[in-house]
Short mmCIF file of C-alpha atoms in Angstrom, two decimals:
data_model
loop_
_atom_site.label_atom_id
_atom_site.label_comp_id
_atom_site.label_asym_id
_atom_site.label_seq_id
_atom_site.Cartn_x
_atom_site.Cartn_y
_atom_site.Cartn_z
CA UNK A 1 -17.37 16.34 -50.11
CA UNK A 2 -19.65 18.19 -47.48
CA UNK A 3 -21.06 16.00 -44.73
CA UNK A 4 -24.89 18.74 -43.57
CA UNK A 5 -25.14 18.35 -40.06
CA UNK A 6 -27.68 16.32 -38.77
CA UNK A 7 -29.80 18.24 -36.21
CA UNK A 8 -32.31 15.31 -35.38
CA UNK A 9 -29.12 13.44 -34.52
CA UNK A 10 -27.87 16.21 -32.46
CA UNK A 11 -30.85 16.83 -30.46
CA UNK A 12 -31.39 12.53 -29.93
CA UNK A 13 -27.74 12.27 -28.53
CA UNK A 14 -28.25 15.59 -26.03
CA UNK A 15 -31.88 13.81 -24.95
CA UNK A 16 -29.95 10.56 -24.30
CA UNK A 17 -27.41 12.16 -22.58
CA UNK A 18 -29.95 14.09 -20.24
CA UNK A 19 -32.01 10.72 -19.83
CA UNK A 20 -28.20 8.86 -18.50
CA UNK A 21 -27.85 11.86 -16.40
CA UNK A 22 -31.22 12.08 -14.72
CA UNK A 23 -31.08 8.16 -14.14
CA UNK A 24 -27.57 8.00 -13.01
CA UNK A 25 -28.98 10.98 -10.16
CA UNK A 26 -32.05 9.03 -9.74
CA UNK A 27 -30.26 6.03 -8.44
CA UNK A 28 -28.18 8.02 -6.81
CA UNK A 29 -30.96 9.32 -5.00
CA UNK A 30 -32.38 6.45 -4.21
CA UNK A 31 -28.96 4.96 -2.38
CA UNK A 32 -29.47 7.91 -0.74
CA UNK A 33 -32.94 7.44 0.47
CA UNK A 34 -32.58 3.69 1.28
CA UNK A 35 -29.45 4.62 3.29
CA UNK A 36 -31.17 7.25 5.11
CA UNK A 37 -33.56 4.83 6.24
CA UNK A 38 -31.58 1.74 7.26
CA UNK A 39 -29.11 3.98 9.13
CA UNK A 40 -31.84 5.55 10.65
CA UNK A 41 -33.36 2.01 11.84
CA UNK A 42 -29.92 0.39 13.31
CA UNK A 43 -26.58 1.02 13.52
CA UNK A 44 -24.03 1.69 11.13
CA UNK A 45 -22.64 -1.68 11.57
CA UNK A 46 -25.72 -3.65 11.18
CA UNK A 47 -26.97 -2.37 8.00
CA UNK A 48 -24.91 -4.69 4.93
CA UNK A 49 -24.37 -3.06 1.60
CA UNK A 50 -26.56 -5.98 0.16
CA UNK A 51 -29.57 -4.22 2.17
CA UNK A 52 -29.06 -0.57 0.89
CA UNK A 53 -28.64 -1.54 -2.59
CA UNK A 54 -31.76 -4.19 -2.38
CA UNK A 55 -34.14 -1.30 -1.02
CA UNK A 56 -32.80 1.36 -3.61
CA UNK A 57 -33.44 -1.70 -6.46
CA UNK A 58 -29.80 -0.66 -7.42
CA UNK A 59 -26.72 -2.73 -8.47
CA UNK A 60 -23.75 -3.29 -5.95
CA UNK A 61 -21.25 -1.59 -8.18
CA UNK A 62 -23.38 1.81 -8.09
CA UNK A 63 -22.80 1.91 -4.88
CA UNK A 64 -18.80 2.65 -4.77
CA UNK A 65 -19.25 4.81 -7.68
CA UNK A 66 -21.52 7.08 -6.31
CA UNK A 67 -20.14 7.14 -2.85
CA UNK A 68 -16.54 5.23 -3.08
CA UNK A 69 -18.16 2.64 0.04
CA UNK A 70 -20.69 1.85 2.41
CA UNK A 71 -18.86 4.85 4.69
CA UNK A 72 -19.02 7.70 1.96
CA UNK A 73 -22.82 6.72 1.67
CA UNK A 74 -22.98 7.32 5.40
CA UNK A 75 -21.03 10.56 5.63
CA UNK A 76 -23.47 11.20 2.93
CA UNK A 77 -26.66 10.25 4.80
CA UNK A 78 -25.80 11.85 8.16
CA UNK A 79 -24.98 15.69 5.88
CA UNK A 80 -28.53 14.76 3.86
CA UNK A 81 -30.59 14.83 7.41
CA UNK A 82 -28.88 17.56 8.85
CA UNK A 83 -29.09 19.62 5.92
CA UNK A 84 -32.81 19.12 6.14
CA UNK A 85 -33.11 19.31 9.64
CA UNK A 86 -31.18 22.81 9.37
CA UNK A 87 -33.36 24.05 6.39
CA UNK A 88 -36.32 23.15 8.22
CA UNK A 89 -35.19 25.51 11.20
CA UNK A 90 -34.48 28.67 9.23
CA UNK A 91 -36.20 31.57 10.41
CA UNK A 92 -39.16 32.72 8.35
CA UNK A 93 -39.84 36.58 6.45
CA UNK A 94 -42.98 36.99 8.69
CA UNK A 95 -40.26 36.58 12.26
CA UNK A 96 -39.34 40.01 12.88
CA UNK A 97 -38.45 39.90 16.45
CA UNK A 98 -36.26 38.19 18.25
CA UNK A 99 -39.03 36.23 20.24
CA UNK A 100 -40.72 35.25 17.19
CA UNK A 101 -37.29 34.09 15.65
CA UNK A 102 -36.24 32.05 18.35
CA UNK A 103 -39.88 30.76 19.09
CA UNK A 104 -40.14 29.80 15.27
CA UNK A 105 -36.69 28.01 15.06
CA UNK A 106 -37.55 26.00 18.56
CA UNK A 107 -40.98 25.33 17.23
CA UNK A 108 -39.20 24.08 13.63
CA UNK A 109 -36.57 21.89 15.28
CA UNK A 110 -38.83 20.05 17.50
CA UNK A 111 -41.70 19.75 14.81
CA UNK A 112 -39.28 18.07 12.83
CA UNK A 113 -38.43 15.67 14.69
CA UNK A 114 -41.68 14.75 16.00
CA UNK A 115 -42.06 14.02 12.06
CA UNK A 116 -39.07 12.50 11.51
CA UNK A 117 -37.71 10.90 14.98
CA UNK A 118 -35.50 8.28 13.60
CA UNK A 119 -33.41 10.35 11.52
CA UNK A 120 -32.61 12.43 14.51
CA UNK A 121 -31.17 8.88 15.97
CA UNK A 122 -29.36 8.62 12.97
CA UNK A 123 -27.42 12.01 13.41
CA UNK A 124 -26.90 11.52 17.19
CA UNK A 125 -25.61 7.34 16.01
CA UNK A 126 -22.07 9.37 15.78
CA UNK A 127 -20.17 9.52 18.84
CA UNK A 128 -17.58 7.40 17.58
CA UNK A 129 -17.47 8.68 13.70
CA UNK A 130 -14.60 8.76 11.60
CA UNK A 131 -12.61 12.05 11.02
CA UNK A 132 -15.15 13.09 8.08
CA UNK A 133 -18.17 12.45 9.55
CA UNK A 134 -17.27 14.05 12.45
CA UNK A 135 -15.73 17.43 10.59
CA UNK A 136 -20.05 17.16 8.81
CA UNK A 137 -21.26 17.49 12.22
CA UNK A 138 -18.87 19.85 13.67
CA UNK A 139 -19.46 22.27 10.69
CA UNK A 140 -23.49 21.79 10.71
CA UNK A 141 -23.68 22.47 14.28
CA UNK A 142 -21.22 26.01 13.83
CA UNK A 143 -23.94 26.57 11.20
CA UNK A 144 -26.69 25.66 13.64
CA UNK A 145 -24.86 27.99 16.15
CA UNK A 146 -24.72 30.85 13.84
CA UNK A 147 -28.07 30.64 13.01
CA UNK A 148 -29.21 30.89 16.62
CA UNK A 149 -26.83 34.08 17.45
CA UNK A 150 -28.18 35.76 14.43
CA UNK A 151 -31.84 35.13 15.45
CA UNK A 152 -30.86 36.43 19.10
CA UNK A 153 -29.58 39.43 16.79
CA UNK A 154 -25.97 38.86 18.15
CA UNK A 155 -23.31 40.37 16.80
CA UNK A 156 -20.42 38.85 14.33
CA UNK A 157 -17.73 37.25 16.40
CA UNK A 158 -19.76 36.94 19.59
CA UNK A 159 -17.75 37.01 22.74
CA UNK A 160 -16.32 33.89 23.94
CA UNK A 161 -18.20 33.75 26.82
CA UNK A 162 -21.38 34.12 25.56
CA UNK A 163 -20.51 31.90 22.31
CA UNK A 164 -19.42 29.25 24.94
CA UNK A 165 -22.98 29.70 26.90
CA UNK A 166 -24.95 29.17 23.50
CA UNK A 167 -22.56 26.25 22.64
CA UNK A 168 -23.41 24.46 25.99
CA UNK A 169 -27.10 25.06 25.08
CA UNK A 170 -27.04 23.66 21.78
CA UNK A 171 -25.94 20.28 23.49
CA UNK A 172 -28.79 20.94 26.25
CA UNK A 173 -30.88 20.91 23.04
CA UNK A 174 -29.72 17.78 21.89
CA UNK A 175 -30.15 16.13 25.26
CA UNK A 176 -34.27 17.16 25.87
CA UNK A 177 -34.58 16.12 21.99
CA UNK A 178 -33.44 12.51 22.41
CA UNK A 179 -35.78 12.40 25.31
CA UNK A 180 -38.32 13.86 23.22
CA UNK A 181 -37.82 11.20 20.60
CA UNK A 182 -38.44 8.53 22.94
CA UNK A 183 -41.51 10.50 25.24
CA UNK A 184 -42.76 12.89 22.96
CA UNK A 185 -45.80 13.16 25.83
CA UNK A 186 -44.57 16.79 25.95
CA UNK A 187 -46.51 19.39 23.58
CA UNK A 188 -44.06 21.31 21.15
CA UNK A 189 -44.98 24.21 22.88
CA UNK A 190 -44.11 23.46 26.51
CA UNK A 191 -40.77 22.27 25.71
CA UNK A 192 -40.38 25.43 23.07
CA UNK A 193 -41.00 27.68 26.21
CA UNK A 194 -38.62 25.18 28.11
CA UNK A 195 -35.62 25.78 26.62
CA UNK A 196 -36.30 29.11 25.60
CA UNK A 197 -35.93 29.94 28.98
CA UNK A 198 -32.87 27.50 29.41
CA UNK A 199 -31.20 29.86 26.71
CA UNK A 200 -32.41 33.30 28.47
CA UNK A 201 -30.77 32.25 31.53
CA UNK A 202 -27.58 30.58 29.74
CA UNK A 203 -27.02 34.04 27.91
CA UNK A 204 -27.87 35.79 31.23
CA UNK A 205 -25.06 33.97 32.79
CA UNK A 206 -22.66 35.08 30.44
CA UNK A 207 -23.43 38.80 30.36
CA UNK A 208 -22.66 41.40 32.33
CA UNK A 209 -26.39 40.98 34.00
CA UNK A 210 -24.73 38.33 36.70
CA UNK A 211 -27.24 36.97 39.64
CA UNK A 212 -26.71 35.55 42.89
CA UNK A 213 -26.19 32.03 42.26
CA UNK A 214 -26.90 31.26 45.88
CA UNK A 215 -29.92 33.09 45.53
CA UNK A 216 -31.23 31.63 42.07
CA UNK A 217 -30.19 27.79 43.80
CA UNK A 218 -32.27 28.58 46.86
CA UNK A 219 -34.96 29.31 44.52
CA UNK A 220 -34.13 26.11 42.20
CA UNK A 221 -34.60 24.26 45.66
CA UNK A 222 -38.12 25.69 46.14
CA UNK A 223 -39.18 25.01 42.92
CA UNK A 224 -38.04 21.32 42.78
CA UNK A 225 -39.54 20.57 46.07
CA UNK A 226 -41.19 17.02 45.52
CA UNK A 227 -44.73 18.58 46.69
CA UNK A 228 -44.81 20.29 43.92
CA UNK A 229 -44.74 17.31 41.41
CA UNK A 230 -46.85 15.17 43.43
#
């Protein structure tokens, strides 16, 4: 006896499937999103499972399945938001200089976080992470780094100086954007041109174009003289 295929049947079971796969990544997504948010808000230590998986209207269980506990779904969050923040930041087609680059990723970074302050609180929440959290942010911010040297138009395997002067930057970066997120008085713009010039004299520094540092401190002295912030 010949059994005829049944192509109705076929093409239900594949739509089912595809349905059980978009939901399963749907409430995936929305861990993801309510996690994002409560992390974001407080601590890692104040947020309960029972609040992530109320906000994402989601069952307890889906929860270790998608992210094997309340610390995957961190780990998770924390590579979500810099993985955005990092997006964001890349350089555009119309950036052809290096001005414009550098300009455009500054401009990016700081937009971004004017739009989206809380998240940034979220990603700096990790001075104390676990060993897998902490490798996320160590590789984002090589990433970040590498990003920035190739917008400077450095080349590969930049010396160690100068990839040691750009590294120290990148956490000056960090510094003037938590202030930023808490006095965000400061016009993108200005603080753009700010640490654009932080960077040009960090780089400087680290060339073969030295300065007199007594000199440039004697001129830091002038220029921090309280009558002229009065």
């Amino acid at each position: 006896m010949h059994i005829k295929a049944d192509p109705d049947g076929k093409e239900t079971a594949d739509r089912d499937n595809n349905e059980l796969t978009e939901g399963r990544r749907d409430r995936r997504e929305a861990l993801l999103s309510a996690a994002i948010d409560l992390f974001a808000e407080r601590a890692y230590e104040n947020v309960s499972v029972d609040e992530i998986c109320a906000r994402a209207c989601v069952a307890h269980g889906l929860l270790s399945y998608h992210f094997g506990g309340k610390r995957g779904l961190f780990a998770a969050a924390v590579s979500r938001v810099w993985k955005d923040l990092t997006s964001f930041e890349k350089p555009q087609e119309f950036e052809t200089t290096v001005a414009e680059r550098f300009h455009g990723y500054l401009s990016r970074h700081f937009a971004y976080i004017r739009a989206h302050p809380a998240r940034f609180r979220l990603m700096m929440r990790t001075a104390h992470a676990d060993k897998e959290i902490s490798e996320i942010l160590r590789s984002t911010r090589r990433g970040a780094i590498r990003e920035i040297e190739a917008a400077l138009g450095c080349p590969e395997g930049a010396s160690p100086r100068l990839a040691m002067a750009i590294a120290g930057w990148a956490d000056f970066v960090d510094t003037v954007t938590l202030d930023y997120v808490e006095d965000s008085s400061f016009s993108v713009a200005d603080i753009t041109d700010m640490c654009a010039q932080v960077l040009v004299a960090s780089v400087r520094s680290a060339s073969d174009m030295r300065v007199d540092a007594a000199v440039e401190l004697e001129t830091l002295a002038r220029v921090t003289s309280p009558e002229l912030w009065i």
